[in-house]
């Protein structure tokens, strides 16, 4: 039976061209700055996102943690959405490792943070009772907001607010290239207003491992130090970076196919009884839908689909998440809809 794994775009496997590039990659000790393949990937990443420099790190989680540690000291505060990946799913690392105080503000359904709510969360630096606010964290695309893409222009407003209070902005761009493709803009435009941006090679871009932290040359110098603190300094990491270079060269434009497949999936699911979903809200490759009261429980639908070779994730409440990616074809969406129809008739 064909397996259709829609649990996440992290399940993607490297392409044949990536495996070939990994096999022949020129290598050196990257902690000495001597791996030519890592150096090439870092230069390419910085150029793509429009920042001065970049550093290759093992994961998106470490990328975000490095950025928070580089921006904030112990007892300082980062304003962050209550549904941000960094807040929900990164094991509280910034608090555990960095003593950084997260100050949550509600995410809007479009992934944004209301500007007035952000402003209200900024602390008076002259009041000794308060932690000192340092950072505003945003996420684009937004995982828990169904892959929502931040509206162009929104970040410029956050930038203006941050500048008024002397704050920095970190963008969790794990799926930055999905946002860029969805908007039809260069990734550099999407990341322009952020002081630091992280992005993942191992999600929709399908490389096996790795993320990049990008920012000013000085910021990246700090980030390299934090990477070392966390044990993320890798040696002949060019074997991994080689796949990342192929990812940036060959896997960005095709993300549009994933977005088209997600939209088809959402449109088909929205027509089924018991499913609550507005397909027009799906902007990238993540489809989150709800099962109405009276419909099967999410665990039941997920199990029924799994028995037909289709994997989705129940993500709490009555919600289920499906993510399209490299390896999922238009025909797989038809098979998935057929199976869901049979289970929900
Ligand atoms: C928005 C976002 N940020 C960060 C991460 C963390 O990436 P990693 O799994 O590589 O640690 C994820 C992973 O799904 C994510 O969706």
CSV table of C-alpha atoms and ligand atoms in Angstrom, one decimal:
chain,number,residue,atom,x,y,z
A,1,UNK,CA,0.0,0.0,0.0
A,2,UNK,CA,1.3,3.5,-0.9
A,3,UNK,CA,2.1,5.5,2.3
A,4,UNK,CA,1.0,9.1,2.2
A,5,UNK,CA,2.6,10.8,5.1
A,6,UNK,CA,1.0,14.2,5.8
A,7,UNK,CA,2.1,14.5,9.4
A,8,UNK,CA,4.8,17.1,8.7
A,9,UNK,CA,7.2,18.4,6.0
A,10,UNK,CA,10.0,17.3,8.3
A,11,UNK,CA,9.5,13.7,7.0
A,12,UNK,CA,10.9,14.7,3.6
A,13,UNK,CA,13.9,12.6,2.4
A,14,UNK,CA,16.9,14.1,0.5
A,15,UNK,CA,16.7,14.2,-3.3
A,16,UNK,CA,19.1,12.1,-5.4
A,17,UNK,CA,21.0,15.3,-6.3
A,18,UNK,CA,21.5,16.0,-2.5
A,19,UNK,CA,22.8,12.5,-1.9
A,20,UNK,CA,25.3,12.9,-4.8
A,21,UNK,CA,26.4,16.3,-3.5
A,22,UNK,CA,26.9,14.9,0.0
A,23,UNK,CA,29.1,12.1,-1.3
A,24,UNK,CA,31.5,14.4,-3.1
A,25,UNK,CA,31.4,17.5,-0.8
A,26,UNK,CA,34.7,19.2,-0.1
A,27,UNK,CA,35.2,19.2,3.6
A,28,UNK,CA,37.2,20.8,6.5
A,29,UNK,CA,36.8,21.6,10.2
A,30,UNK,CA,33.9,24.0,10.4
A,31,UNK,CA,34.6,25.0,14.0
A,32,UNK,CA,37.9,26.4,12.6
A,33,UNK,CA,35.9,28.0,9.8
A,34,UNK,CA,37.6,25.7,7.3
A,35,UNK,CA,34.8,23.8,5.7
A,36,UNK,CA,34.5,25.2,2.2
A,37,UNK,CA,31.0,23.7,1.7
A,38,UNK,CA,29.6,25.1,4.9
A,39,UNK,CA,31.2,28.5,4.1
A,40,UNK,CA,29.5,28.4,0.7
A,41,UNK,CA,26.1,27.5,2.2
A,42,UNK,CA,26.4,30.3,4.8
A,43,UNK,CA,27.3,32.9,2.1
A,44,UNK,CA,24.4,31.7,-0.1
A,45,UNK,CA,22.0,31.8,2.9
A,46,UNK,CA,23.0,35.3,3.9
A,47,UNK,CA,22.6,36.5,0.3
A,48,UNK,CA,19.2,34.9,-0.1
A,49,UNK,CA,17.7,36.4,3.1
A,50,UNK,CA,19.5,39.8,2.6
A,51,UNK,CA,21.6,39.8,5.7
A,52,UNK,CA,25.4,40.3,6.1
A,53,UNK,CA,26.2,36.9,7.5
A,54,UNK,CA,24.8,33.4,8.4
A,55,UNK,CA,25.8,30.4,10.5
A,56,UNK,CA,24.9,26.8,9.9
A,57,UNK,CA,23.3,25.1,12.9
A,58,UNK,CA,21.9,21.6,13.5
A,59,UNK,CA,18.2,22.4,13.9
A,60,UNK,CA,15.4,25.0,13.9
A,61,UNK,CA,15.1,24.7,17.6
A,62,UNK,CA,18.8,25.4,18.1
A,63,UNK,CA,18.6,28.3,15.6
A,64,UNK,CA,15.8,30.0,17.6
A,65,UNK,CA,17.5,29.3,20.9
A,66,UNK,CA,20.8,30.8,19.6
A,67,UNK,CA,19.0,33.9,18.5
A,68,UNK,CA,17.2,34.4,21.7
A,69,UNK,CA,20.4,33.9,23.7
A,70,UNK,CA,22.3,36.3,21.4
A,71,UNK,CA,19.6,39.0,21.9
A,72,UNK,CA,18.6,38.6,25.5
A,73,UNK,CA,20.4,38.3,28.8
A,74,UNK,CA,19.2,36.5,31.9
A,75,UNK,CA,16.0,38.0,33.4
A,76,UNK,CA,15.3,39.9,30.2
A,77,UNK,CA,12.1,39.5,28.3
A,78,UNK,CA,11.1,38.3,24.8
A,79,UNK,CA,7.6,39.1,23.6
A,80,UNK,CA,6.2,36.1,21.7
A,81,UNK,CA,2.9,34.8,20.3
A,82,UNK,CA,1.1,32.3,22.5
A,83,UNK,CA,1.0,29.8,19.6
A,84,UNK,CA,4.7,30.4,18.5
A,85,UNK,CA,6.7,27.2,17.9
A,86,UNK,CA,9.4,28.7,20.1
A,87,UNK,CA,6.9,29.2,23.0
A,88,UNK,CA,5.0,25.9,22.6
A,89,UNK,CA,7.4,23.3,21.2
A,90,UNK,CA,11.0,24.1,22.0
A,91,UNK,CA,11.0,22.6,25.5
A,92,UNK,CA,11.2,26.1,27.1
A,93,UNK,CA,14.8,26.2,26.1
A,94,UNK,CA,15.2,30.0,26.3
A,95,UNK,CA,14.1,29.9,29.9
A,96,UNK,CA,15.9,26.7,30.8
A,97,UNK,CA,19.2,27.6,29.2
A,98,UNK,CA,19.1,31.4,29.0
A,99,UNK,CA,16.9,32.5,31.9
A,100,UNK,CA,14.9,34.5,29.3
A,101,UNK,CA,11.4,35.4,30.4
A,102,UNK,CA,8.8,34.8,27.7
A,103,UNK,CA,6.0,37.3,27.6
A,104,UNK,CA,3.1,35.9,25.5
A,105,UNK,CA,0.7,38.0,23.4
A,106,UNK,CA,-2.2,36.3,21.6
A,107,UNK,CA,-1.5,35.2,18.1
A,108,UNK,CA,-4.2,36.4,15.7
A,109,UNK,CA,-5.6,33.7,13.2
A,110,UNK,CA,-3.3,35.3,10.5
A,111,UNK,CA,-0.2,34.6,12.6
A,112,UNK,CA,0.3,38.2,13.6
A,113,UNK,CA,0.5,39.8,17.0
A,114,UNK,CA,-1.8,42.8,17.5
A,115,UNK,CA,0.4,45.9,17.6
A,116,UNK,CA,-1.4,47.5,20.5
A,117,UNK,CA,-1.1,44.2,22.5
A,118,UNK,CA,2.7,44.1,21.7
A,119,UNK,CA,3.0,47.7,22.8
A,120,UNK,CA,1.1,47.1,26.0
A,121,UNK,CA,3.5,44.2,26.7
A,122,UNK,CA,6.6,46.3,26.6
A,123,UNK,CA,7.8,47.0,30.1
A,124,UNK,CA,8.8,50.4,31.6
A,125,UNK,CA,12.6,50.1,31.8
A,126,UNK,CA,12.7,52.6,34.7
A,127,UNK,CA,10.5,50.4,36.9
A,128,UNK,CA,12.8,48.0,38.9
A,129,UNK,CA,9.9,45.5,39.4
A,130,UNK,CA,9.9,44.5,35.7
A,131,UNK,CA,12.0,42.3,33.6
A,132,UNK,CA,13.6,44.4,30.8
A,133,UNK,CA,12.0,43.9,27.4
A,134,UNK,CA,14.6,43.2,24.7
A,135,UNK,CA,13.0,41.3,21.8
A,136,UNK,CA,9.9,40.7,19.8
A,137,UNK,CA,9.6,37.3,18.2
A,138,UNK,CA,7.5,36.6,15.0
A,139,UNK,CA,7.0,33.4,13.0
A,140,UNK,CA,6.5,33.3,9.2
A,141,UNK,CA,4.9,31.1,8.0
A,142,UNK,CA,3.1,30.4,11.2
A,143,UNK,CA,2.9,26.7,12.0
A,144,UNK,CA,0.0,26.6,14.5
A,145,UNK,CA,-1.9,29.2,12.5
A,146,UNK,CA,-2.3,26.8,9.6
A,147,UNK,CA,0.8,28.0,7.7
A,148,UNK,CA,-0.4,31.6,7.7
A,149,UNK,CA,1.8,34.1,5.9
A,150,UNK,CA,2.4,37.4,7.6
A,151,UNK,CA,0.9,40.2,5.5
A,152,UNK,CA,3.5,42.2,3.6
A,153,UNK,CA,3.8,45.5,5.4
A,154,UNK,CA,3.0,44.0,8.8
A,155,UNK,CA,6.6,43.5,9.8
A,156,UNK,CA,7.4,47.1,8.8
A,157,UNK,CA,4.9,48.2,11.4
A,158,UNK,CA,6.4,45.9,14.0
A,159,UNK,CA,9.8,47.3,13.1
A,160,UNK,CA,8.6,50.9,13.6
A,161,UNK,CA,7.2,49.9,17.0
A,162,UNK,CA,10.4,48.1,18.0
A,163,UNK,CA,12.5,51.1,16.9
A,164,UNK,CA,10.5,53.4,19.1
A,165,UNK,CA,11.3,51.3,22.2
A,166,UNK,CA,14.8,50.2,21.2
A,167,UNK,CA,13.9,46.6,20.8
A,168,UNK,CA,15.1,43.9,18.4
A,169,UNK,CA,13.1,41.6,16.2
A,170,UNK,CA,13.7,37.8,15.7
A,171,UNK,CA,11.9,36.1,12.9
A,172,UNK,CA,11.4,32.3,13.2
A,173,UNK,CA,11.4,31.7,9.5
A,174,UNK,CA,11.6,27.9,9.7
A,175,UNK,CA,9.4,28.1,6.5
A,176,UNK,CA,10.6,31.5,5.3
A,177,UNK,CA,10.8,30.3,1.7
A,178,UNK,CA,7.2,29.0,1.9
A,179,UNK,CA,6.2,32.6,2.9
A,180,UNK,CA,8.4,34.1,0.1
A,181,UNK,CA,6.9,31.7,-2.6
A,182,UNK,CA,3.3,32.3,-1.3
A,183,UNK,CA,3.8,36.1,-1.5
A,184,UNK,CA,5.8,36.0,-4.8
A,185,UNK,CA,8.5,38.0,-3.1
A,186,UNK,CA,12.3,37.4,-2.6
A,187,UNK,CA,13.0,35.9,0.9
A,188,UNK,CA,15.1,39.0,1.5
A,189,UNK,CA,12.0,41.2,1.4
A,190,UNK,CA,10.1,38.9,3.8
A,191,UNK,CA,13.0,39.0,6.3
A,192,UNK,CA,14.0,42.7,5.7
A,193,UNK,CA,12.6,44.1,9.0
A,194,UNK,CA,14.0,41.4,11.2
A,195,UNK,CA,17.4,41.8,13.1
A,196,UNK,CA,17.8,38.0,13.0
A,197,UNK,CA,16.1,35.3,11.0
A,198,UNK,CA,16.3,31.5,11.2
A,199,UNK,CA,15.2,29.2,8.5
A,200,UNK,CA,15.2,25.4,8.1
A,201,UNK,CA,16.6,23.3,5.3
A,202,UNK,CA,15.0,20.1,6.6
A,203,UNK,CA,11.3,21.0,6.2
A,204,UNK,CA,9.8,21.8,2.8
A,205,UNK,CA,13.3,22.2,1.3
A,206,UNK,CA,13.9,18.5,2.0
A,207,UNK,CA,17.5,18.5,3.1
A,208,UNK,CA,18.2,15.9,5.8
A,209,UNK,CA,19.5,18.2,8.6
A,210,UNK,CA,20.2,21.8,9.3
A,211,UNK,CA,19.1,25.4,9.8
A,212,UNK,CA,20.7,28.8,9.2
A,213,UNK,CA,20.8,31.8,11.6
A,214,UNK,CA,21.2,35.0,9.7
A,215,UNK,CA,21.8,38.6,10.7
A,216,UNK,CA,24.4,41.3,10.8
A,217,UNK,CA,28.1,40.2,10.9
A,218,UNK,CA,28.3,41.2,14.6
A,219,UNK,CA,25.1,39.3,15.4
A,220,UNK,CA,26.3,36.2,13.7
A,221,UNK,CA,29.6,36.4,15.6
A,222,UNK,CA,27.6,36.3,18.8
A,223,UNK,CA,25.5,33.5,17.3
A,224,UNK,CA,28.6,31.4,16.6
A,225,UNK,CA,29.6,31.7,20.2
A,226,UNK,CA,26.1,30.6,21.4
A,227,UNK,CA,26.2,27.7,18.9
A,228,UNK,CA,29.5,26.6,20.6
A,229,UNK,CA,27.9,26.9,24.1
A,230,UNK,CA,25.1,24.6,23.0
A,231,UNK,CA,27.4,22.0,21.5
A,232,UNK,CA,26.2,22.8,18.0
A,233,UNK,CA,29.7,23.4,16.5
A,234,UNK,CA,30.0,20.6,14.0
A,235,UNK,CA,33.2,19.6,12.3
A,236,UNK,CA,33.1,18.2,8.7
A,237,UNK,CA,29.5,19.6,8.4
A,238,UNK,CA,30.0,20.1,4.7
A,239,UNK,CA,28.4,16.7,4.1
A,240,UNK,CA,25.2,18.2,5.5
A,241,UNK,CA,25.7,21.7,4.0
A,242,UNK,CA,26.1,20.2,0.6
A,243,UNK,CA,22.5,19.0,0.7
A,244,UNK,CA,21.5,22.4,1.9
A,245,UNK,CA,23.1,24.1,-1.1
A,246,UNK,CA,21.1,21.8,-3.4
A,247,UNK,CA,18.0,22.6,-1.4
A,248,UNK,CA,18.4,26.3,-1.9
A,249,UNK,CA,19.2,25.9,-5.6
A,250,UNK,CA,16.5,23.4,-6.5
A,251,UNK,CA,13.8,23.1,-3.9
A,252,UNK,CA,12.5,26.6,-3.4
A,253,UNK,CA,10.3,27.2,-6.5
A,254,UNK,CA,8.6,23.8,-6.2
A,255,UNK,CA,7.1,24.8,-2.8
A,256,UNK,CA,4.3,26.4,-5.0
A,257,UNK,CA,3.3,22.8,-5.8
A,258,UNK,CA,3.0,22.0,-2.1
A,259,UNK,CA,0.8,25.1,-1.6
A,260,UNK,CA,-1.4,24.1,-4.5
A,261,UNK,CA,-1.8,20.6,-3.1
A,262,UNK,CA,-2.6,22.0,0.3
A,263,UNK,CA,-5.3,24.2,-1.2
A,264,UNK,CA,-6.8,21.3,-3.1
A,265,UNK,CA,-6.8,19.2,0.1
A,266,UNK,CA,-8.4,22.0,2.0
A,267,UNK,CA,-11.1,22.6,-0.6
A,268,UNK,CA,-11.9,18.9,-0.7
A,269,UNK,CA,-12.0,18.4,3.0
A,270,UNK,CA,-14.2,21.5,3.5
A,271,UNK,CA,-16.9,19.8,1.4
A,272,UNK,CA,-17.0,16.8,3.7
A,273,UNK,CA,-19.6,16.5,6.4
A,274,UNK,CA,-18.3,17.2,9.9
A,275,UNK,CA,-15.2,19.1,8.8
A,276,UNK,CA,-14.9,22.8,9.8
A,277,UNK,CA,-12.4,24.5,7.6
A,278,UNK,CA,-12.3,27.7,5.5
A,279,UNK,CA,-10.1,26.7,2.5
A,280,UNK,CA,-9.5,30.3,1.6
A,281,UNK,CA,-7.5,30.6,4.8
A,282,UNK,CA,-4.9,28.1,3.5
A,283,UNK,CA,-1.9,30.1,2.2
A,284,UNK,CA,1.0,27.7,2.2
A,285,UNK,CA,1.5,24.0,2.9
A,286,UNK,CA,-0.2,23.4,6.3
A,287,UNK,CA,-3.9,22.5,6.6
A,288,UNK,CA,-5.4,22.5,10.1
A,289,UNK,CA,-9.1,21.5,10.3
A,290,UNK,CA,-11.5,20.8,13.1
A,291,UNK,CA,-14.1,18.0,13.5
A,292,UNK,CA,-17.5,19.3,14.4
A,293,UNK,CA,-19.3,18.0,17.5
A,294,UNK,CA,-21.1,14.8,16.4
A,295,UNK,CA,-18.4,14.0,13.8
A,296,UNK,CA,-15.9,11.2,14.7
A,297,UNK,CA,-13.2,12.0,17.3
A,298,UNK,CA,-9.9,13.2,15.7
A,299,UNK,CA,-8.1,10.0,17.0
A,300,UNK,CA,-10.7,7.9,15.3
A,301,UNK,CA,-10.4,9.7,11.9
A,302,UNK,CA,-6.6,9.6,12.2
A,303,UNK,CA,-6.7,5.9,12.9
A,304,UNK,CA,-9.1,5.2,10.0
A,305,UNK,CA,-6.9,7.1,7.6
A,306,UNK,CA,-3.7,5.3,8.9
A,307,UNK,CA,-5.4,2.0,8.2
A,308,UNK,CA,-5.6,3.2,4.6
A,309,UNK,CA,-1.9,4.2,4.5
A,310,UNK,CA,-2.5,8.0,5.1
A,311,UNK,CA,-0.9,9.7,8.1
A,312,UNK,CA,-2.1,13.0,9.7
A,313,UNK,CA,-1.6,14.3,13.2
A,314,UNK,CA,-4.3,15.0,15.8
A,315,UNK,CA,-3.0,18.2,17.5
A,316,UNK,CA,-5.3,18.6,20.4
A,317,UNK,CA,-8.9,19.6,20.9
A,318,UNK,CA,-10.8,18.5,17.8
A,319,UNK,CA,-8.1,19.6,15.4
A,320,UNK,CA,-6.1,17.6,12.9
A,321,UNK,CA,-3.1,18.8,10.9
A,322,UNK,CA,-2.0,17.8,7.4
A,323,UNK,CA,1.2,19.1,5.7
A,324,UNK,CA,2.0,18.8,2.0
A,325,UNK,CA,5.6,18.5,0.9
A,326,UNK,CA,8.1,17.0,-1.6
A,327,UNK,CA,7.0,13.4,-2.3
A,328,UNK,CA,3.3,14.2,-2.0
A,329,UNK,CA,1.7,14.4,-5.4
A,330,UNK,CA,-1.7,15.7,-6.6
A,331,UNK,CA,-2.9,12.1,-7.0
A,332,UNK,CA,-2.1,11.5,-3.2
A,333,UNK,CA,-4.5,14.4,-2.4
A,334,UNK,CA,-7.3,12.6,-4.4
A,335,UNK,CA,-6.6,9.3,-2.6
A,336,UNK,CA,-6.6,11.2,0.8
A,337,UNK,CA,-9.9,12.9,0.0
A,338,UNK,CA,-11.5,9.6,-1.1
A,339,UNK,CA,-10.4,7.9,2.2
A,340,UNK,CA,-11.7,10.8,4.3
A,341,UNK,CA,-15.0,10.8,2.4
A,342,UNK,CA,-15.4,7.1,3.1
A,343,UNK,CA,-14.8,7.6,6.8
A,344,UNK,CA,-17.0,10.7,7.2
A,345,UNK,CA,-19.9,9.8,4.9
B,1,LIG,C1,7.9,27.3,13.0
B,1,LIG,C2,8.9,26.3,13.5
B,1,LIG,N1,10.0,26.8,14.1
B,1,LIG,C3,11.0,26.0,14.5
B,1,LIG,C4,10.8,24.6,14.3
B,1,LIG,C5,11.9,23.7,14.9
B,1,LIG,O1,12.7,23.0,13.9
B,1,LIG,P1,13.5,21.7,14.3
B,1,LIG,O2,12.4,20.6,14.3
B,1,LIG,O3,14.5,21.6,13.2
B,1,LIG,O4,14.1,21.8,15.6
B,1,LIG,C6,9.7,24.1,13.7
B,1,LIG,C7,9.6,22.6,13.5
B,1,LIG,O5,8.6,22.1,13.1
B,1,LIG,C8,8.7,25.0,13.3
B,1,LIG,O6,7.6,24.5,12.7
